């Protein structure tokens, strides 16, 4: 266990453009800690670590990864889930934090790291990701533009295009690795990716106390016409019994949790009617 924890205590490489963003994430969300590796440090493997490239390969490492999800479902719900449902759970549990590696530095500091699958490892039980950032995009007035690996883009829309491209570069091979297991086509897979981009940053933005800004930024990032992403951020507002505003959205994909518990759907699931959403969101707000 000591060897497993070593990557989590290493300091960020000198001059890191993303260290502050990852540190702020750790301050508000105990479920994920991102550790930067220097160029000479190998990506952690074994003892609970799995490389994103191993998941993309779709072999024994992915089998072992999904065995954890299968065991969790059986333990927590007392019933097995379909293999494709288990695979969907596993994909979500990787993609949700992986998207934050890119979207959070953009949201907080307007810096967009490039993270191919070879540069990311995940330890799900510790809630840690190890990354090596070789390059990043930023705006012309960013002091980080003078750092090695910086690539300056002209404006905010160009930077949003960098976010979409960086997430796609990372997720596309992972989606391909999972595709035979989740048994969904390309459009459905990118619907899942769209949901992970939106809902991970939306959640963390709420923890920062910046939910409204997060929603506005995501609407600009994913307006609904940015292939390969399926659909847009898709936020809308419901009103509670006292007139309070209740933000929600309709997911572009379904996790199929209802196949395990038919009476229990996600609050953003298209199967959840607005009346139920209002009841649940009002209770959460209270």
Tab-separated table of C-alpha atoms in Angstrom:
chain	number	residue	atom	x	y	z
A	1	UNK	CA	0.000	0.000	0.000
A	2	UNK	CA	2.875	2.390	0.699
A	3	UNK	CA	4.244	1.903	-2.813
A	4	UNK	CA	0.822	2.567	-4.271
A	5	UNK	CA	0.538	5.905	-2.475
A	6	UNK	CA	3.928	7.280	-3.537
A	7	UNK	CA	2.772	8.963	-6.774
A	8	UNK	CA	0.124	10.870	-4.797
A	9	UNK	CA	2.632	12.707	-2.605
A	10	UNK	CA	5.085	13.769	-5.302
A	11	UNK	CA	5.107	17.535	-5.949
A	12	UNK	CA	3.956	18.931	-9.265
A	13	UNK	CA	6.709	19.470	-11.834
A	14	UNK	CA	8.240	22.968	-11.688
A	15	UNK	CA	6.343	25.473	-13.765
A	16	UNK	CA	3.218	23.347	-14.028
A	17	UNK	CA	0.386	25.183	-15.755
A	18	UNK	CA	-2.318	23.005	-14.224
A	19	UNK	CA	-1.156	22.352	-10.647
A	20	UNK	CA	-3.279	25.135	-9.139
A	21	UNK	CA	-6.422	23.820	-10.797
A	22	UNK	CA	-5.821	20.292	-9.570
A	23	UNK	CA	-5.069	21.599	-6.081
A	24	UNK	CA	-8.348	23.519	-6.001
A	25	UNK	CA	-10.170	20.362	-7.038
A	26	UNK	CA	-8.645	18.495	-4.096
A	27	UNK	CA	-9.783	21.289	-1.765
A	28	UNK	CA	-13.470	20.887	-2.630
A	29	UNK	CA	-13.783	17.250	-3.696
A	30	UNK	CA	-12.252	14.500	-1.616
A	31	UNK	CA	-13.123	11.839	-4.188
A	32	UNK	CA	-10.358	12.759	-6.625
A	33	UNK	CA	-6.754	13.820	-6.303
A	34	UNK	CA	-4.696	14.463	-9.422
A	35	UNK	CA	-0.948	13.909	-9.254
A	36	UNK	CA	1.384	15.264	-11.909
A	37	UNK	CA	4.374	13.242	-13.031
A	38	UNK	CA	7.613	14.701	-14.311
A	39	UNK	CA	8.763	13.596	-17.767
A	40	UNK	CA	11.243	11.073	-16.336
A	41	UNK	CA	8.746	9.426	-13.959
A	42	UNK	CA	7.027	6.276	-15.226
A	43	UNK	CA	3.265	6.018	-15.152
A	44	UNK	CA	2.176	3.952	-12.111
A	45	UNK	CA	1.009	0.422	-12.825
A	46	UNK	CA	-0.126	-2.469	-10.645
A	47	UNK	CA	-1.335	-2.361	-7.028
A	48	UNK	CA	-4.683	-0.906	-8.115
A	49	UNK	CA	-3.428	1.400	-10.870
A	50	UNK	CA	-4.607	1.026	-14.464
A	51	UNK	CA	-3.420	3.041	-17.423
A	52	UNK	CA	-5.924	4.732	-19.703
A	53	UNK	CA	-4.073	3.073	-22.566
A	54	UNK	CA	-4.731	-0.318	-20.927
A	55	UNK	CA	-8.447	0.421	-20.784
A	56	UNK	CA	-8.329	1.507	-24.418
A	57	UNK	CA	-6.692	-1.787	-25.361
A	58	UNK	CA	-9.790	-3.627	-24.156
A	59	UNK	CA	-7.937	-6.679	-22.841
A	60	UNK	CA	-7.257	-8.222	-19.416
A	61	UNK	CA	-6.818	-4.843	-17.714
A	62	UNK	CA	-10.305	-3.836	-18.789
A	63	UNK	CA	-11.658	-7.222	-17.664
A	64	UNK	CA	-10.192	-6.636	-14.202
A	65	UNK	CA	-11.486	-3.059	-14.133
A	66	UNK	CA	-15.049	-4.163	-14.918
A	67	UNK	CA	-14.889	-7.051	-12.442
A	68	UNK	CA	-14.816	-4.375	-9.717
A	69	UNK	CA	-18.057	-2.854	-11.058
A	70	UNK	CA	-19.707	-6.249	-11.316
A	71	UNK	CA	-18.799	-7.068	-7.716
A	72	UNK	CA	-20.011	-3.655	-6.532
A	73	UNK	CA	-23.426	-4.103	-8.138
A	74	UNK	CA	-23.858	-7.581	-6.680
A	75	UNK	CA	-22.767	-6.390	-3.233
A	76	UNK	CA	-24.786	-3.165	-3.087
A	77	UNK	CA	-27.965	-4.243	-4.886
A	78	UNK	CA	-28.044	-7.979	-4.274
A	79	UNK	CA	-28.463	-8.835	-7.934
A	80	UNK	CA	-26.237	-9.113	-11.000
A	81	UNK	CA	-26.459	-6.561	-13.792
A	82	UNK	CA	-26.276	-7.225	-17.506
A	83	UNK	CA	-22.667	-7.193	-18.762
A	84	UNK	CA	-23.343	-4.138	-20.944
A	85	UNK	CA	-24.767	-2.276	-17.951
A	86	UNK	CA	-21.725	-3.143	-15.860
A	87	UNK	CA	-19.494	-1.899	-18.675
A	88	UNK	CA	-21.468	1.349	-18.821
A	89	UNK	CA	-20.951	1.864	-15.099
A	90	UNK	CA	-17.223	1.250	-15.496
A	91	UNK	CA	-16.952	3.682	-18.390
A	92	UNK	CA	-18.752	6.372	-16.407
A	93	UNK	CA	-16.513	5.868	-13.396
A	94	UNK	CA	-13.449	6.455	-15.534
A	95	UNK	CA	-14.696	9.132	-17.928
A	96	UNK	CA	-16.275	11.395	-15.283
A	97	UNK	CA	-12.961	12.197	-13.524
A	98	UNK	CA	-10.947	11.975	-16.755
A	99	UNK	CA	-12.943	14.813	-18.295
A	100	UNK	CA	-12.116	17.029	-15.317
A	101	UNK	CA	-8.397	16.655	-16.043
A	102	UNK	CA	-9.011	18.855	-19.072
A	103	UNK	CA	-12.144	20.876	-18.385
A	104	UNK	CA	-11.225	22.089	-14.903
A	105	UNK	CA	-7.948	23.868	-15.805
A	106	UNK	CA	-9.874	25.483	-18.667
A	107	UNK	CA	-12.723	26.591	-16.402
A	108	UNK	CA	-10.478	27.957	-13.664
A	109	UNK	CA	-7.462	29.305	-15.545
A	110	UNK	CA	-8.179	29.098	-19.286
A	111	UNK	CA	-5.506	26.448	-19.789
A	112	UNK	CA	-6.224	23.282	-21.764
A	113	UNK	CA	-3.823	20.364	-21.255
A	114	UNK	CA	-3.373	17.674	-23.882
A	115	UNK	CA	-3.493	14.234	-22.259
A	116	UNK	CA	-3.261	11.258	-24.603
A	117	UNK	CA	-4.157	7.932	-23.010
A	118	UNK	CA	-0.484	7.051	-22.588
A	119	UNK	CA	-0.123	9.882	-20.053
A	120	UNK	CA	-2.940	9.062	-17.615
A	121	UNK	CA	-3.315	6.351	-14.967
A	122	UNK	CA	-6.235	5.808	-12.600
A	123	UNK	CA	-6.517	4.304	-9.136
A	124	UNK	CA	-10.232	4.015	-8.541
A	125	UNK	CA	-10.222	2.860	-4.915
A	126	UNK	CA	-7.862	5.643	-3.835
A	127	UNK	CA	-9.604	8.194	-6.057
A	128	UNK	CA	-6.355	9.277	-7.701
A	129	UNK	CA	-5.209	9.998	-11.213
A	130	UNK	CA	-1.578	10.336	-12.267
A	131	UNK	CA	-0.919	12.508	-15.311
A	132	UNK	CA	1.946	13.861	-17.358
A	133	UNK	CA	1.183	17.120	-19.200
A	134	UNK	CA	3.531	17.746	-22.105
A	135	UNK	CA	1.667	20.654	-23.633
A	136	UNK	CA	-1.304	22.929	-23.167
A	137	UNK	CA	-3.205	25.683	-24.962
A	138	UNK	CA	-3.808	29.109	-23.450
A	139	UNK	CA	-4.784	32.671	-24.340
A	140	UNK	CA	-2.291	35.399	-25.363
A	141	UNK	CA	-2.521	37.322	-22.075
A	142	UNK	CA	-1.909	34.257	-19.881
A	143	UNK	CA	1.414	34.463	-17.976
A	144	UNK	CA	1.737	30.713	-18.578
A	145	UNK	CA	2.164	31.424	-22.286
A	146	UNK	CA	5.898	31.740	-21.592
A	147	UNK	CA	6.138	28.210	-20.145
A	148	UNK	CA	7.555	25.280	-22.123
A	149	UNK	CA	4.824	23.399	-23.949
A	150	UNK	CA	2.479	26.386	-24.184
A	151	UNK	CA	0.555	26.903	-27.403
A	152	UNK	CA	-1.219	30.235	-27.692
A	153	UNK	CA	-4.617	30.427	-29.370
A	154	UNK	CA	-6.247	33.731	-30.344
A	155	UNK	CA	-9.526	33.836	-28.409
A	156	UNK	CA	-12.071	32.128	-26.192
A	157	UNK	CA	-13.798	30.222	-28.988
A	158	UNK	CA	-10.476	28.845	-30.199
A	159	UNK	CA	-9.770	27.744	-26.634
A	160	UNK	CA	-13.151	26.034	-26.410
A	161	UNK	CA	-12.261	24.171	-29.596
A	162	UNK	CA	-9.069	23.059	-27.836
A	163	UNK	CA	-11.130	21.690	-24.930
A	164	UNK	CA	-13.346	19.697	-27.258
A	165	UNK	CA	-10.342	18.380	-29.181
A	166	UNK	CA	-8.370	17.474	-26.046
A	167	UNK	CA	-11.284	15.581	-24.482
A	168	UNK	CA	-11.934	13.784	-27.765
A	169	UNK	CA	-8.256	12.866	-28.138
A	170	UNK	CA	-8.305	11.261	-24.701
A	171	UNK	CA	-11.715	9.633	-24.733
A	172	UNK	CA	-11.936	8.289	-28.269
A	173	UNK	CA	-9.551	5.339	-27.761
A	174	UNK	CA	-11.127	4.644	-24.365
A	175	UNK	CA	-14.589	4.568	-25.920
A	176	UNK	CA	-13.327	2.172	-28.564
A	177	UNK	CA	-11.903	-0.093	-25.874
A	178	UNK	CA	-15.231	-0.182	-24.048
A	179	UNK	CA	-17.448	-0.363	-27.141
A	180	UNK	CA	-17.677	-4.178	-27.451
A	181	UNK	CA	-18.583	-4.367	-23.761
A	182	UNK	CA	-21.207	-1.609	-23.640
A	183	UNK	CA	-22.648	-2.768	-26.985
A	184	UNK	CA	-23.495	0.718	-28.205
A	185	UNK	CA	-22.778	2.477	-31.476
A	186	UNK	CA	-20.566	5.474	-32.003
A	187	UNK	CA	-23.332	8.063	-31.620
A	188	UNK	CA	-24.509	6.565	-28.333
A	189	UNK	CA	-20.952	6.411	-27.015
A	190	UNK	CA	-20.384	10.077	-27.789
A	191	UNK	CA	-23.677	10.839	-26.084
A	192	UNK	CA	-22.186	9.223	-22.990
A	193	UNK	CA	-19.033	11.312	-23.435
A	194	UNK	CA	-21.107	14.480	-23.751
A	195	UNK	CA	-22.846	13.706	-20.480
A	196	UNK	CA	-19.563	13.065	-18.671
A	197	UNK	CA	-18.093	16.387	-19.845
A	198	UNK	CA	-21.158	18.325	-18.715
A	199	UNK	CA	-22.083	16.601	-15.492
A	200	UNK	CA	-18.582	16.334	-14.024
A	201	UNK	CA	-17.811	20.046	-14.426
A	202	UNK	CA	-21.359	21.025	-13.417
A	203	UNK	CA	-20.955	19.081	-10.179
A	204	UNK	CA	-17.566	20.556	-9.325
A	205	UNK	CA	-18.687	24.051	-10.335
A	206	UNK	CA	-21.479	23.724	-7.771
A	207	UNK	CA	-18.901	22.807	-5.117
A	208	UNK	CA	-16.973	25.970	-6.012
A	209	UNK	CA	-20.151	28.003	-5.557
A	210	UNK	CA	-20.127	28.873	-9.264
A	211	UNK	CA	-22.930	26.720	-10.630
A	212	UNK	CA	-24.465	29.415	-12.837
A	213	UNK	CA	-21.157	30.354	-14.425
A	214	UNK	CA	-20.367	26.687	-14.960
A	215	UNK	CA	-23.654	26.164	-16.760
A	216	UNK	CA	-23.086	29.201	-18.974
A	217	UNK	CA	-19.567	28.074	-19.850
A	218	UNK	CA	-20.771	24.568	-20.682
A	219	UNK	CA	-23.531	25.927	-22.921
A	220	UNK	CA	-20.855	27.733	-24.923
A	221	UNK	CA	-18.542	24.725	-24.907
A	222	UNK	CA	-21.227	22.290	-26.113
A	223	UNK	CA	-23.919	24.227	-27.969
A	224	UNK	CA	-25.186	21.089	-29.701
A	225	UNK	CA	-23.391	21.216	-33.026
A	226	UNK	CA	-19.864	20.124	-32.168
A	227	UNK	CA	-19.103	16.665	-33.538
A	228	UNK	CA	-18.240	14.086	-32.358
A	229	UNK	CA	-20.219	15.131	-29.273
A	230	UNK	CA	-23.883	14.182	-29.367
A	231	UNK	CA	-26.188	17.010	-28.365
A	232	UNK	CA	-25.327	19.963	-26.190
A	233	UNK	CA	-25.084	20.888	-22.537
A	234	UNK	CA	-28.879	21.066	-22.599
A	235	UNK	CA	-29.602	22.896	-19.365
A	236	UNK	CA	-33.108	24.054	-18.568
A	237	UNK	CA	-34.823	25.482	-15.521
A	238	UNK	CA	-37.768	24.083	-13.591
A	239	UNK	CA	-39.598	25.929	-10.825
A	240	UNK	CA	-40.281	24.586	-7.358
A	241	UNK	CA	-43.487	24.990	-5.341
A	242	UNK	CA	-42.302	28.347	-3.982
A	243	UNK	CA	-41.119	29.552	-7.377
A	244	UNK	CA	-37.457	28.753	-6.769
A	245	UNK	CA	-35.374	27.999	-9.848
A	246	UNK	CA	-34.193	24.386	-10.152
A	247	UNK	CA	-31.546	23.794	-12.832
A	248	UNK	CA	-31.702	20.468	-14.650
A	249	UNK	CA	-30.829	18.895	-17.981
A	250	UNK	CA	-31.759	15.855	-20.027
A	251	UNK	CA	-28.935	13.404	-20.496
A	252	UNK	CA	-27.983	12.435	-24.030
A	253	UNK	CA	-27.472	8.843	-22.861
A	254	UNK	CA	-28.901	6.392	-20.355
A	255	UNK	CA	-26.900	4.420	-17.776
A	256	UNK	CA	-29.579	1.691	-17.610
A	257	UNK	CA	-29.637	1.771	-13.834
A	258	UNK	CA	-33.386	1.193	-14.118
A	259	UNK	CA	-32.603	-2.368	-15.247
A	260	UNK	CA	-31.382	-2.978	-11.686
A	261	UNK	CA	-33.900	-0.812	-9.834
A	262	UNK	CA	-36.825	0.106	-12.123
A	263	UNK	CA	-38.252	2.547	-9.599
A	264	UNK	CA	-35.003	4.515	-9.244
A	265	UNK	CA	-33.807	6.740	-12.099
A	266	UNK	CA	-31.226	9.517	-12.257
A	267	UNK	CA	-32.649	13.000	-11.801
A	268	UNK	CA	-31.332	14.008	-15.257
A	269	UNK	CA	-32.498	10.809	-16.966
A	270	UNK	CA	-34.930	11.387	-19.858
A	271	UNK	CA	-37.146	8.770	-18.168
A	272	UNK	CA	-37.573	11.031	-15.105
A	273	UNK	CA	-40.593	13.313	-15.534
A	274	UNK	CA	-40.468	16.965	-14.512
A	275	UNK	CA	-42.851	16.423	-11.588
A	276	UNK	CA	-40.470	13.887	-10.057
A	277	UNK	CA	-37.503	16.124	-10.790
A	278	UNK	CA	-39.119	19.057	-8.992
A	279	UNK	CA	-39.854	16.897	-5.950
A	280	UNK	CA	-36.338	15.518	-5.778
A	281	UNK	CA	-34.539	18.792	-6.529
A	282	UNK	CA	-36.639	20.671	-3.987
A	283	UNK	CA	-35.766	18.079	-1.350
A	284	UNK	CA	-32.077	18.350	-2.203
A	285	UNK	CA	-32.185	22.148	-1.976
A	286	UNK	CA	-33.859	21.948	1.442
